[in-house]
């Protein structure tokens, strides 16, 4: 049994710093690097690719909507052609930095609102998947387990990785509880660790309304920001290892 631990990195911008990238990168196996639209810039991308290479962490593109002020978490009225083009644009930007460090992009995980739009809208999921396939058909597309992102990626011929969340609650339909809801994030460490084990070992999660949902858990999303984030990820690694689960990149 194996699972990947992924984290969104490189989300600083100019003089603004976010997240503990240097602290969390030794604990993860895959990094999703912001590509400049929702966060990150050319300097941050350069440093983050270099950091990932130094720690032998798989490098993923983390493209988002062009919304720095909203951190890419706000839905936008955007055409399918625009989504396709912004995907290609951001993948190309990251590929440039990967090329100078002689590393490759291994996977793609859309960010924030783009991720959620693709999870819920079949047409958007299809164009995201098609953009990834057209850019490099060997890339893995990371998406919410049981969502359109996964099914449409498979339909276009991509390898997929179904993502689960250690510290997020789920709706009865398998979607994540919106961050606008007060109970969206699990703050109790033991509850979150139990959720992780159930998802990885049993391929099941309990929704906020106590419904059991079946899902595939190929990769676990963890976070590097927050007062106890680093300690929490270390505990996830410890409990997975204790259960005999290999932690490997995608």
Coordinates of N, CA and C in Angstrom, one line a residue:
X1 N 0.8 -1.2 0.0 CA 0.0 0.0 0.0 C 0.9 1.2 0.0
X2 N 0.5 2.2 -0.8 CA 1.3 3.4 -1.0 C 0.4 4.6 -1.1
X3 N 1.0 5.8 -0.8 CA 0.3 7.0 -1.0 C 1.3 8.2 -1.1
X4 N 0.9 9.2 -1.8 CA 1.7 10.4 -2.0 C 1.2 11.5 -1.1
X5 N 2.1 12.3 -0.6 CA 1.8 13.5 0.1 C 2.1 14.8 -0.7
X6 N 1.1 15.5 -1.1 CA 1.4 16.7 -1.9 C 1.0 18.0 -1.1
X7 N 1.7 19.1 -1.5 CA 1.5 20.4 -0.9 C 1.7 21.5 -1.9
X8 N 0.9 22.5 -1.8 CA 1.0 23.7 -2.7 C 2.1 24.6 -2.2
X9 N 3.1 24.8 -3.1 CA 4.2 25.6 -2.7 C 4.4 26.8 -3.7
X10 N 5.4 27.7 -3.4 CA 5.7 28.8 -4.3 C 4.6 29.8 -4.4
X11 N 3.8 30.0 -3.3 CA 2.7 30.9 -3.4 C 3.0 32.3 -2.8
X12 N 4.3 32.6 -2.6 CA 4.7 34.0 -2.3 C 4.6 34.8 -3.6
X13 N 4.7 36.1 -3.4 CA 4.6 37.0 -4.6 C 5.3 38.3 -4.2
X14 N 6.3 38.7 -5.0 CA 7.0 39.9 -4.8 C 7.5 40.0 -3.3
X15 N 7.1 41.0 -2.6 CA 7.5 41.2 -1.2 C 6.7 40.4 -0.2
X16 N 5.6 39.7 -0.7 CA 4.7 39.0 0.2 C 5.1 37.6 0.3
X17 N 5.1 37.1 1.5 CA 5.6 35.7 1.8 C 4.4 34.9 2.4
X18 N 4.2 33.7 1.9 CA 3.2 32.8 2.4 C 3.7 31.4 2.6
X19 N 3.3 30.7 3.6 CA 3.6 29.3 3.8 C 5.0 29.1 4.2
X20 N 5.2 27.9 4.8 CA 6.5 27.5 5.2 C 7.2 26.5 4.3
X21 N 7.5 26.9 3.1 CA 8.0 26.0 2.0 C 9.2 25.2 2.5
X22 N 10.2 25.9 3.1 CA 11.4 25.3 3.4 C 11.2 24.3 4.6
X23 N 10.2 24.5 5.4 CA 10.0 23.7 6.6 C 9.2 22.4 6.1
X24 N 8.3 22.5 5.2 CA 7.5 21.4 4.9 C 8.0 20.5 3.8
X25 N 8.9 21.0 2.9 CA 9.3 20.2 1.8 C 10.0 19.0 2.1
X26 N 10.8 18.9 3.3 CA 11.4 17.6 3.6 C 10.3 16.5 4.0
X27 N 9.1 16.9 4.2 CA 8.0 16.0 4.7 C 7.1 15.5 3.6
X28 N 7.2 16.1 2.4 CA 6.3 15.7 1.4 C 7.0 15.0 0.2
X29 N 6.2 14.5 -0.7 CA 6.8 13.8 -1.8 C 6.4 14.4 -3.2
X30 N 5.5 15.3 -3.2 CA 5.1 16.0 -4.4 C 4.8 17.5 -4.1
X31 N 5.3 18.4 -4.9 CA 5.1 19.8 -4.7 C 4.3 20.4 -5.9
X32 N 3.2 21.1 -5.6 CA 2.4 21.8 -6.6 C 2.8 23.3 -6.6
X33 N 3.5 23.7 -7.7 CA 4.1 25.0 -7.7 C 3.3 26.0 -8.4
X34 N 2.9 27.1 -7.7 CA 2.1 28.1 -8.3 C 2.8 28.7 -9.5
X35 N 2.0 29.1 -10.6 CA 2.6 29.5 -11.9 C 2.3 30.9 -12.2
X36 N 2.1 31.8 -11.2 CA 2.0 33.2 -11.5 C 0.7 33.9 -11.6
X37 N -0.4 33.1 -11.8 CA -1.7 33.7 -12.0 C -2.4 34.0 -10.7
X38 N -2.5 33.0 -9.8 CA -3.1 33.2 -8.5 C -2.1 33.6 -7.4
X39 N -0.9 33.2 -7.7 CA 0.2 33.4 -6.7 C 1.5 33.1 -7.4
X40 N 2.7 33.4 -6.8 CA 4.0 33.1 -7.4 C 4.3 34.1 -8.4
X41 N 5.6 34.2 -8.7 CA 6.1 35.0 -9.8 C 7.4 34.4 -10.3
X42 N 8.1 35.0 -11.2 CA 9.2 34.4 -11.9 C 10.3 34.1 -10.9
X43 N 10.5 34.9 -9.9 CA 11.6 34.7 -8.9 C 11.2 33.6 -7.9
X44 N 10.0 33.6 -7.5 CA 9.5 32.5 -6.6 C 9.5 31.2 -7.3
X45 N 9.0 31.1 -8.5 CA 9.0 29.9 -9.3 C 10.4 29.3 -9.4
X46 N 11.4 30.1 -9.8 CA 12.8 29.7 -9.9 C 13.3 29.1 -8.6
X47 N 13.1 29.7 -7.5 CA 13.5 29.2 -6.2 C 12.8 28.0 -5.8
X48 N 11.5 27.9 -6.1 CA 10.8 26.7 -5.7 C 11.1 25.5 -6.5
X49 N 11.3 25.6 -7.7 CA 11.8 24.5 -8.6 C 13.2 24.0 -8.0
X50 N 14.0 24.9 -7.8 CA 15.4 24.6 -7.2 C 15.3 23.9 -5.9
X51 N 14.4 24.4 -5.0 CA 14.2 23.7 -3.7 C 13.6 22.3 -3.9
X52 N 12.7 22.1 -4.8 CA 12.1 20.8 -5.0 C 13.2 19.8 -5.5
X53 N 14.0 20.3 -6.4 CA 15.1 19.4 -6.9 C 16.0 19.0 -5.8
X54 N 16.4 20.0 -4.9 CA 17.3 19.7 -3.8 C 16.8 18.6 -2.9
X55 N 15.5 18.6 -2.7 CA 14.9 17.6 -1.8 C 14.3 16.4 -2.5
X56 N 14.6 16.3 -3.8 CA 14.1 15.1 -4.6 C 12.6 15.0 -4.5
X57 N 11.9 16.1 -4.6 CA 10.4 16.1 -4.5 C 9.9 16.2 -5.9
X58 N 8.8 15.4 -6.3 CA 8.2 15.5 -7.6 C 7.6 16.9 -7.8
X59 N 7.8 17.5 -9.0 CA 7.4 18.8 -9.3 C 6.1 18.8 -10.1
X60 N 5.1 19.5 -9.6 CA 3.9 19.6 -10.3 C 3.5 21.1 -10.6
X61 N 2.8 21.3 -11.7 CA 2.3 22.6 -12.0 C 1.0 22.8 -11.2
X62 N 0.8 24.1 -10.7 CA -0.4 24.4 -9.9 C -1.1 25.6 -10.6
X63 N -1.6 25.5 -11.8 CA -2.2 26.6 -12.5 C -3.5 27.1 -11.8
X64 N -3.7 28.4 -11.8 CA -5.0 28.9 -11.3 C -5.6 30.0 -12.1
X65 N -6.7 30.5 -11.7 CA -7.3 31.6 -12.4 C -6.5 32.9 -12.2
X66 N -6.6 33.9 -13.1 CA -5.9 35.1 -13.0 C -6.5 36.1 -12.0
X67 N -6.2 35.8 -10.7 CA -6.9 36.5 -9.7 C -6.0 36.6 -8.4
X68 N -5.0 37.4 -8.5 CA -4.0 37.6 -7.4 C -4.7 38.1 -6.2
X69 N -5.6 39.1 -6.3 CA -6.3 39.6 -5.1 C -7.1 38.6 -4.4
X70 N -7.8 37.7 -5.1 CA -8.6 36.7 -4.5 C -7.9 35.4 -4.3
X71 N -6.6 35.4 -4.6 CA -5.8 34.2 -4.4 C -6.3 33.0 -5.2
X72 N -7.0 33.3 -6.3 CA -7.5 32.2 -7.2 C -8.6 31.4 -6.6
X73 N -9.3 31.9 -5.6 CA -10.3 31.2 -4.9 C -11.7 31.6 -5.3
X74 N -11.8 32.6 -6.2 CA -13.1 33.1 -6.6 C -13.4 32.6 -8.0
X75 N -14.7 32.1 -8.2 CA -15.1 31.7 -9.5 C -15.1 32.9 -10.5
X76 N -14.8 32.6 -11.7 CA -14.8 33.6 -12.8 C -15.6 33.2 -13.9
X77 N -16.3 34.1 -14.6 CA -17.1 33.9 -15.8 C -16.0 33.8 -16.9
X78 N -15.6 32.7 -17.3 CA -14.5 32.5 -18.2 C -14.8 31.5 -19.3
X79 N -14.4 31.7 -20.5 CA -14.7 30.7 -21.6 C -13.8 29.5 -21.5
X80 N -14.3 28.5 -22.2 CA -13.5 27.2 -22.3 C -12.1 27.5 -23.0
X81 N -12.2 28.3 -24.0 CA -10.9 28.7 -24.7 C -10.0 29.4 -23.8
X82 N -10.5 30.3 -23.0 CA -9.6 31.0 -22.0 C -9.0 30.1 -21.0
X83 N -9.8 29.1 -20.6 CA -9.3 28.1 -19.6 C -8.2 27.3 -20.2
X84 N -8.4 26.8 -21.5 CA -7.4 26.1 -22.2 C -6.1 26.9 -22.3
X85 N -6.2 28.1 -22.7 CA -5.0 29.0 -22.9 C -4.3 29.3 -21.6
X86 N -5.0 29.6 -20.6 CA -4.3 29.9 -19.3 C -3.6 28.6 -18.7
X87 N -4.2 27.5 -19.0 CA -3.5 26.2 -18.6 C -2.2 26.1 -19.4
X88 N -2.2 26.2 -20.7 CA -1.0 26.1 -21.5 C 0.1 27.1 -21.1
X89 N -0.4 28.4 -20.9 CA 0.5 29.5 -20.6 C 1.3 29.2 -19.3
X90 N 0.5 28.7 -18.2 CA 1.2 28.5 -17.0 C 2.1 27.2 -17.0
X91 N 1.6 26.2 -17.7 CA 2.5 25.0 -17.8 C 3.8 25.4 -18.5
X92 N 3.7 26.2 -19.5 CA 4.9 26.6 -20.2 C 5.8 27.4 -19.3
X93 N 5.3 28.3 -18.5 CA 6.1 29.1 -17.6 C 6.9 28.2 -16.6
X94 N 6.2 27.2 -16.1 CA 6.9 26.3 -15.1 C 7.9 25.4 -15.9
X95 N 7.6 25.0 -17.1 CA 8.5 24.1 -17.9 C 9.8 24.8 -18.1
X96 N 9.8 26.1 -18.3 CA 11.0 26.9 -18.5 C 12.0 26.8 -17.4
X97 N 11.5 26.9 -16.2 CA 12.3 26.8 -15.0 C 12.8 25.3 -14.8
X98 N 11.9 24.4 -15.1 CA 12.3 23.0 -15.0 C 13.4 22.7 -15.9
X99 N 13.4 23.3 -17.1 CA 14.4 23.0 -18.1 C 15.8 23.5 -17.7
X100 N 15.9 24.6 -17.0 CA 17.2 25.1 -16.7 C 17.8 24.3 -15.5
X101 N 16.9 23.7 -14.7 CA 17.4 22.8 -13.6 C 17.4 21.3 -14.0
X102 N 17.1 21.0 -15.2 CA 17.2 19.7 -15.8 C 16.3 18.7 -15.0
X103 N 15.1 19.2 -14.7 CA 14.1 18.3 -14.0 C 12.8 18.4 -14.9
X104 N 11.8 17.6 -14.6 CA 10.6 17.6 -15.4 C 9.4 17.8 -14.5
X105 N 8.4 18.3 -15.2 CA 7.1 18.4 -14.5 C 6.5 16.9 -14.5
X106 N 6.0 16.5 -13.3 CA 5.5 15.1 -13.2 C 4.0 15.1 -13.2
X107 N 3.4 16.2 -12.7 CA 1.9 16.2 -12.6 C 1.4 17.6 -12.6
X108 N 0.0 17.7 -12.7 CA -0.7 19.0 -12.8 C -1.8 18.9 -11.8
X109 N -1.9 20.0 -11.0 CA -3.1 20.1 -10.1 C -3.6 21.5 -10.2
X110 N -4.8 21.7 -10.7 CA -5.4 23.0 -10.8 C -5.6 23.6 -9.4
X111 N -5.6 24.9 -9.3 CA -5.7 25.5 -8.0 C -7.1 26.1 -7.7
X112 N -7.5 26.0 -6.4 CA -8.6 26.8 -5.9 C -9.9 26.7 -6.7
X113 N -10.4 27.9 -7.2 CA -11.7 27.9 -7.9 C -11.6 27.1 -9.2
X114 N -10.4 27.1 -9.9 CA -10.3 26.3 -11.1 C -10.4 24.8 -10.8
X115 N -9.9 24.4 -9.7 CA -10.0 23.0 -9.3 C -11.4 22.6 -9.0
X116 N -12.1 23.5 -8.3 CA -13.5 23.2 -7.9 C -14.4 23.3 -9.1
X117 N -14.2 24.2 -10.0 CA -15.0 24.4 -11.2 C -14.8 23.1 -12.1
X118 N -13.6 22.6 -12.2 CA -13.3 21.4 -12.9 C -13.9 20.2 -12.3
X119 N -13.9 20.2 -11.0 CA -14.5 19.0 -10.2 C -16.0 18.9 -10.5
X120 N -16.7 20.0 -10.6 CA -18.2 20.1 -10.7 C -18.7 20.2 -12.1
X121 N -17.9 20.7 -13.0 CA -18.4 21.0 -14.4 C -17.7 20.1 -15.4
X122 N -18.4 19.3 -16.1 CA -17.8 18.3 -17.0 C -17.1 19.0 -18.2
X123 N -17.6 20.0 -18.7 CA -17.0 20.7 -19.8 C -15.7 21.4 -19.4
X124 N -15.7 22.0 -18.3 CA -14.5 22.6 -17.8 C -13.4 21.5 -17.5
X125 N -13.8 20.5 -16.9 CA -12.9 19.4 -16.6 C -12.3 18.8 -17.9
X126 N -13.1 18.7 -18.9 CA -12.7 18.2 -20.2 C -11.6 19.1 -20.8
X127 N -11.8 20.4 -20.7 CA -10.8 21.3 -21.4 C -9.5 21.4 -20.6
X128 N -9.7 21.3 -19.2 CA -8.4 21.2 -18.4 C -7.6 20.0 -18.8
X129 N -8.3 18.9 -18.8 CA -7.6 17.6 -19.2 C -7.0 17.7 -20.6
X130 N -7.8 18.3 -21.5 CA -7.3 18.3 -22.9 C -6.0 19.2 -23.0
X131 N -6.0 20.3 -22.2 CA -4.8 21.2 -22.2 C -3.6 20.4 -21.7
X132 N -3.8 19.7 -20.6 CA -2.7 18.9 -20.0 C -2.2 17.9 -21.0
X133 N -3.2 17.2 -21.6 CA -2.8 16.1 -22.6 C -2.1 16.7 -23.8
X134 N -2.5 17.8 -24.3 CA -1.9 18.5 -25.5 C -0.5 19.0 -25.1
X135 N -0.3 19.4 -23.9 CA 1.0 19.9 -23.5 C 2.0 18.8 -23.3
X136 N 1.6 17.7 -22.6 CA 2.4 16.6 -22.4 C 1.5 15.4 -21.9
X137 N 1.3 14.5 -22.8 CA 0.3 13.4 -22.5 C 0.9 12.4 -21.4
X138 N 2.1 12.6 -21.0 CA 2.6 11.7 -19.9 C 2.4 12.3 -18.5
X139 N 1.9 13.5 -18.4 CA 1.7 14.1 -17.1 C 0.5 13.5 -16.4
X140 N 0.6 13.4 -15.1 CA -0.5 12.9 -14.2 C -1.4 14.1 -13.9
X141 N -2.7 14.0 -14.0 CA -3.6 15.0 -13.6 C -4.2 14.7 -12.2
X142 N -3.9 15.6 -11.3 CA -4.4 15.4 -9.9 C -5.8 16.1 -9.8
X143 N -6.8 15.4 -9.3 CA -8.1 16.0 -9.1 C -8.8 15.4 -7.9
X144 N -9.9 16.0 -7.5 CA -10.7 15.6 -6.4 C -11.2 14.2 -6.7
X145 N -11.1 13.3 -5.8 CA -11.6 11.9 -6.0 C -13.0 11.9 -6.3
X146 N -13.4 11.1 -7.3 CA -14.8 10.9 -7.8 C -15.3 12.1 -8.5
X147 N -14.5 13.0 -8.9 CA -15.0 14.2 -9.6 C -14.8 14.1 -11.1
X148 N -15.4 15.1 -11.8 CA -15.3 15.2 -13.3 C -13.8 15.3 -13.7
X149 N -13.0 16.0 -12.9 CA -11.6 16.1 -13.2 C -10.9 14.7 -13.5
X150 N -11.3 13.8 -12.6 CA -10.7 12.4 -12.8 C -11.3 11.7 -14.0
X151 N -12.6 11.7 -14.1 CA -13.3 10.9 -15.2 C -12.9 11.5 -16.5
X152 N -12.9 12.8 -16.7 CA -12.6 13.4 -18.0 C -11.1 13.3 -18.3
X153 N -10.2 13.3 -17.3 CA -8.8 13.1 -17.6 C -8.6 11.7 -18.1
X154 N -9.3 10.7 -17.6 CA -9.2 9.3 -18.0 C -9.8 9.2 -19.5
X155 N -10.8 10.0 -19.7 CA -11.4 9.9 -21.1 C -10.5 10.4 -22.2
X156 N -9.7 11.4 -21.8 CA -8.7 11.9 -22.9 C -7.4 11.1 -22.9
X157 N -7.3 10.2 -22.0 CA -6.1 9.3 -22.0 C -5.0 9.7 -21.1
X158 N -5.3 10.5 -20.1 CA -4.3 10.9 -19.1 C -4.2 9.9 -17.9
X159 N -3.1 9.8 -17.3 CA -3.0 9.1 -16.0 C -3.5 10.0 -15.0
X160 N -4.2 9.5 -14.0 CA -4.8 10.4 -13.0 C -4.4 10.0 -11.6
X161 N -4.5 10.9 -10.6 CA -4.3 10.7 -9.2 C -5.4 11.3 -8.5
X162 N -6.2 10.4 -7.8 CA -7.4 10.9 -7.0 C -6.9 11.5 -5.7
X163 N -7.3 12.7 -5.5 CA -6.8 13.4 -4.3 C -7.8 13.5 -3.2
X164 N -7.3 13.3 -1.9 CA -8.1 13.4 -0.7 C -7.4 14.5 0.2
X165 N -8.2 14.9 1.1 CA -7.8 16.0 2.0 C -7.8 15.6 3.4
X166 N -6.6 15.8 4.1 CA -6.5 15.4 5.5 C -7.4 16.2 6.4
X167 N -7.5 17.5 6.1 CA -8.1 18.4 7.1 C -9.3 19.1 6.6
X168 N -10.0 18.5 5.6 CA -11.2 19.1 5.1 C -12.4 18.1 5.2
X169 N -13.5 18.7 5.5 CA -14.7 17.8 5.6 C -15.4 17.7 4.2
X170 N -16.1 16.6 4.1 CA -16.8 16.3 2.8 C -18.3 16.4 2.9
X171 N -18.9 16.8 1.8 CA -20.3 16.8 1.6 C -20.7 15.3 1.3
X172 N -22.1 15.1 1.4 CA -22.6 13.7 1.1 C -22.3 13.3 -0.3
X173 N -22.1 14.2 -1.3 CA -21.9 13.9 -2.7 C -20.4 13.8 -3.0
X174 N -19.5 13.8 -2.0 CA -18.1 13.7 -2.2 C -17.3 15.0 -2.4
X175 N -18.1 16.1 -2.6 CA -17.4 17.4 -2.8 C -16.9 17.9 -1.4
X176 N -16.0 18.8 -1.5 CA -15.5 19.4 -0.2 C -16.5 20.4 0.3
X177 N -16.6 20.4 1.6 CA -17.4 21.5 2.2 C -16.8 22.8 1.9
X178 N -17.6 23.8 1.5 CA -17.0 25.1 1.1 C -16.3 25.7 2.3
X179 N -15.2 26.4 1.9 CA -14.4 27.1 3.0 C -15.3 28.2 3.6
X180 N -16.4 28.6 3.0 CA -17.2 29.6 3.5 C -18.0 29.1 4.7
X181 N -18.1 27.8 4.8 CA -18.8 27.1 6.0 C -17.8 27.0 7.2
X182 N -18.4 27.2 8.4 CA -17.6 27.3 9.6 C -16.9 25.9 9.9
X183 N -17.5 24.8 9.4 CA -17.0 23.5 9.8 C -16.2 22.9 8.6
X184 N -15.8 23.7 7.6 CA -15.1 23.2 6.5 C -13.8 22.5 6.8
X185 N -13.1 23.0 7.7 CA -11.7 22.6 8.1 C -11.8 21.8 9.4
X186 N -11.1 20.6 9.4 CA -11.0 19.8 10.6 C -9.8 20.4 11.4
X187 N -10.1 20.9 12.6 CA -9.0 21.5 13.4 C -8.5 20.5 14.5
X188 N -9.2 19.4 14.8 CA -8.8 18.4 15.7 C -7.8 17.4 15.1
X189 N -6.6 17.4 15.6 CA -5.6 16.5 14.9 C -5.9 15.1 14.9
X190 N -6.5 14.5 16.0 CA -6.8 13.1 16.0 C -7.9 12.8 15.0
X191 N -8.9 13.7 14.9 CA -10.0 13.4 13.9 C -9.4 13.4 12.5
X192 N -8.5 14.3 12.2 CA -7.9 14.4 10.9 C -7.0 13.2 10.6
X193 N -6.3 12.7 11.6 CA -5.4 11.5 11.4 C -6.3 10.3 11.2
X194 N -7.4 10.2 11.9 CA -8.3 9.1 11.7 C -8.9 9.1 10.3
X195 N -9.2 10.3 9.8 CA -9.8 10.4 8.5 C -8.8 10.0 7.4
X196 N -7.5 10.4 7.6 CA -6.5 10.0 6.7 C -6.4 8.5 6.6
X197 N -6.3 7.8 7.8 CA -6.2 6.4 7.8 C -7.3 5.7 7.1
X198 N -8.5 6.2 7.4 CA -9.7 5.5 6.8 C -9.7 5.7 5.3
X199 N -9.3 6.9 4.8 CA -9.3 7.1 3.4 C -8.2 6.2 2.7
X200 N -7.1 6.1 3.3 CA -6.0 5.4 2.6 C -6.2 3.9 2.8
X201 N -6.6 3.4 3.9 CA -6.6 2.0 4.2 C -8.0 1.3 3.7
X202 N -9.0 2.1 3.8 CA -10.4 1.6 3.5 C -11.0 2.2 2.2
X203 N -10.4 3.2 1.7 CA -10.9 4.0 0.6 C -12.3 4.5 0.9
X204 N -12.5 5.0 2.1 CA -13.8 5.6 2.6 C -13.5 6.8 3.4
X205 N -14.6 7.7 3.4 CA -14.5 8.9 4.3 C -16.0 9.1 4.8
X206 N -16.1 9.6 6.0 CA -17.4 10.0 6.5 C -17.7 11.4 6.3
X207 N -18.8 11.7 5.7 CA -19.2 13.1 5.4 C -19.6 13.8 6.6
X208 N -19.8 15.1 6.5 CA -20.2 15.9 7.6 C -21.6 15.5 8.2
X209 N -22.4 14.8 7.4 CA -23.7 14.3 7.8 C -23.6 12.8 8.1
X210 N -22.4 12.3 8.3 CA -22.2 10.9 8.8 C -22.5 9.9 7.7
X211 N -22.5 10.3 6.5 CA -22.6 9.3 5.4 C -21.3 8.8 5.0
X212 N -21.2 7.4 4.8 CA -19.9 6.8 4.3 C -19.8 6.9 2.8
X213 N -18.7 7.5 2.3 CA -18.5 7.7 0.9 C -17.3 6.9 0.5
X214 N -17.4 6.2 -0.6 CA -16.2 5.4 -1.2 C -15.4 6.3 -2.1
X215 N -14.1 6.3 -1.9 CA -13.2 7.1 -2.8 C -11.9 6.5 -2.9
X216 N -11.2 6.8 -4.0 CA -9.8 6.4 -4.2 C -8.9 7.4 -3.6
X217 N -7.8 7.0 -2.9 CA -6.9 7.9 -2.2 C -5.5 7.7 -2.8
X218 N -5.1 8.3 -3.8 CA -3.8 8.2 -4.4 C -2.8 9.2 -3.8
X219 N -3.3 10.4 -3.5 CA -2.5 11.4 -2.9 C -3.2 12.2 -1.9
X220 N -2.5 12.6 -0.9 CA -3.2 13.4 0.2 C -2.7 14.8 0.2
X221 N -3.6 15.8 0.2 CA -3.2 17.2 0.2 C -2.9 17.6 1.6
X222 N -1.8 18.2 1.9 CA -1.5 18.8 3.2 C -1.1 20.2 2.9
X223 N -1.0 21.0 4.0 CA -0.7 22.4 3.9 C 0.5 22.8 4.7
X224 N 1.2 23.8 4.3 CA 2.4 24.3 5.0 C 2.2 25.6 5.8
X225 N 1.0 26.1 5.7 CA 0.7 27.3 6.4 C -0.1 27.0 7.7
X226 N -0.2 27.9 8.6 CA -0.9 27.7 9.8 C 0.0 27.4 11.0
X227 N -0.5 27.7 12.2 CA 0.4 27.6 13.4 C 1.0 26.2 13.6
X228 N 0.2 25.1 13.3 CA 0.6 23.8 13.6 C 0.8 22.9 12.4
X229 N 0.9 23.5 11.2 CA 0.9 22.8 10.0 C 2.0 21.8 9.9
X230 N 3.2 22.2 10.2 CA 4.4 21.4 10.0 C 4.3 20.2 11.0
X231 N 3.9 20.4 12.2 CA 3.8 19.3 13.2 C 2.7 18.4 12.7
X232 N 1.6 18.9 12.1 CA 0.5 18.0 11.7 C 1.0 17.1 10.6
X233 N 1.7 17.6 9.6 CA 2.2 16.8 8.5 C 3.2 15.8 9.0
X234 N 4.0 16.1 9.9 CA 5.0 15.1 10.5 C 4.2 14.0 11.2
X235 N 3.1 14.3 11.8 CA 2.3 13.3 12.5 C 1.6 12.4 11.4
X236 N 1.2 13.0 10.3 CA 0.6 12.2 9.2 C 1.6 11.2 8.7
X237 N 2.8 11.6 8.5 CA 3.9 10.7 8.0 C 4.1 9.6 9.0
X238 N 4.1 10.0 10.3 CA 4.4 9.0 11.4 C 3.3 7.9 11.4
X239 N 2.1 8.3 11.4 CA 1.0 7.4 11.5 C 0.9 6.5 10.2
X240 N 1.2 7.0 9.1 CA 1.1 6.2 7.9 C 2.3 5.2 7.9
X241 N 3.4 5.6 8.3 CA 4.6 4.7 8.3 C 4.3 3.6 9.3
X242 N 3.8 4.0 10.5 CA 3.5 3.0 11.5 C 2.5 1.9 11.0
X243 N 1.6 2.3 10.1 CA 0.6 1.4 9.5 C 1.2 0.6 8.3
X244 N 2.5 0.8 8.0 CA 3.1 0.1 7.0 C 2.8 0.6 5.6
X245 N 2.4 1.8 5.5 CA 2.0 2.5 4.2 C 3.2 3.2 3.7
X246 N 3.6 2.9 2.5 CA 4.8 3.6 1.8 C 4.3 5.0 1.4
X247 N 5.2 6.0 1.6 CA 4.9 7.3 1.2 C 5.8 7.6 0.0
X248 N 5.2 7.7 -1.2 CA 6.0 7.8 -2.4 C 5.4 8.8 -3.3
X249 N 6.2 9.5 -4.2 CA 5.7 10.5 -5.1 C 4.9 9.8 -6.2
X250 N 4.1 10.7 -6.9 CA 3.2 10.2 -8.0 C 4.1 9.6 -9.1

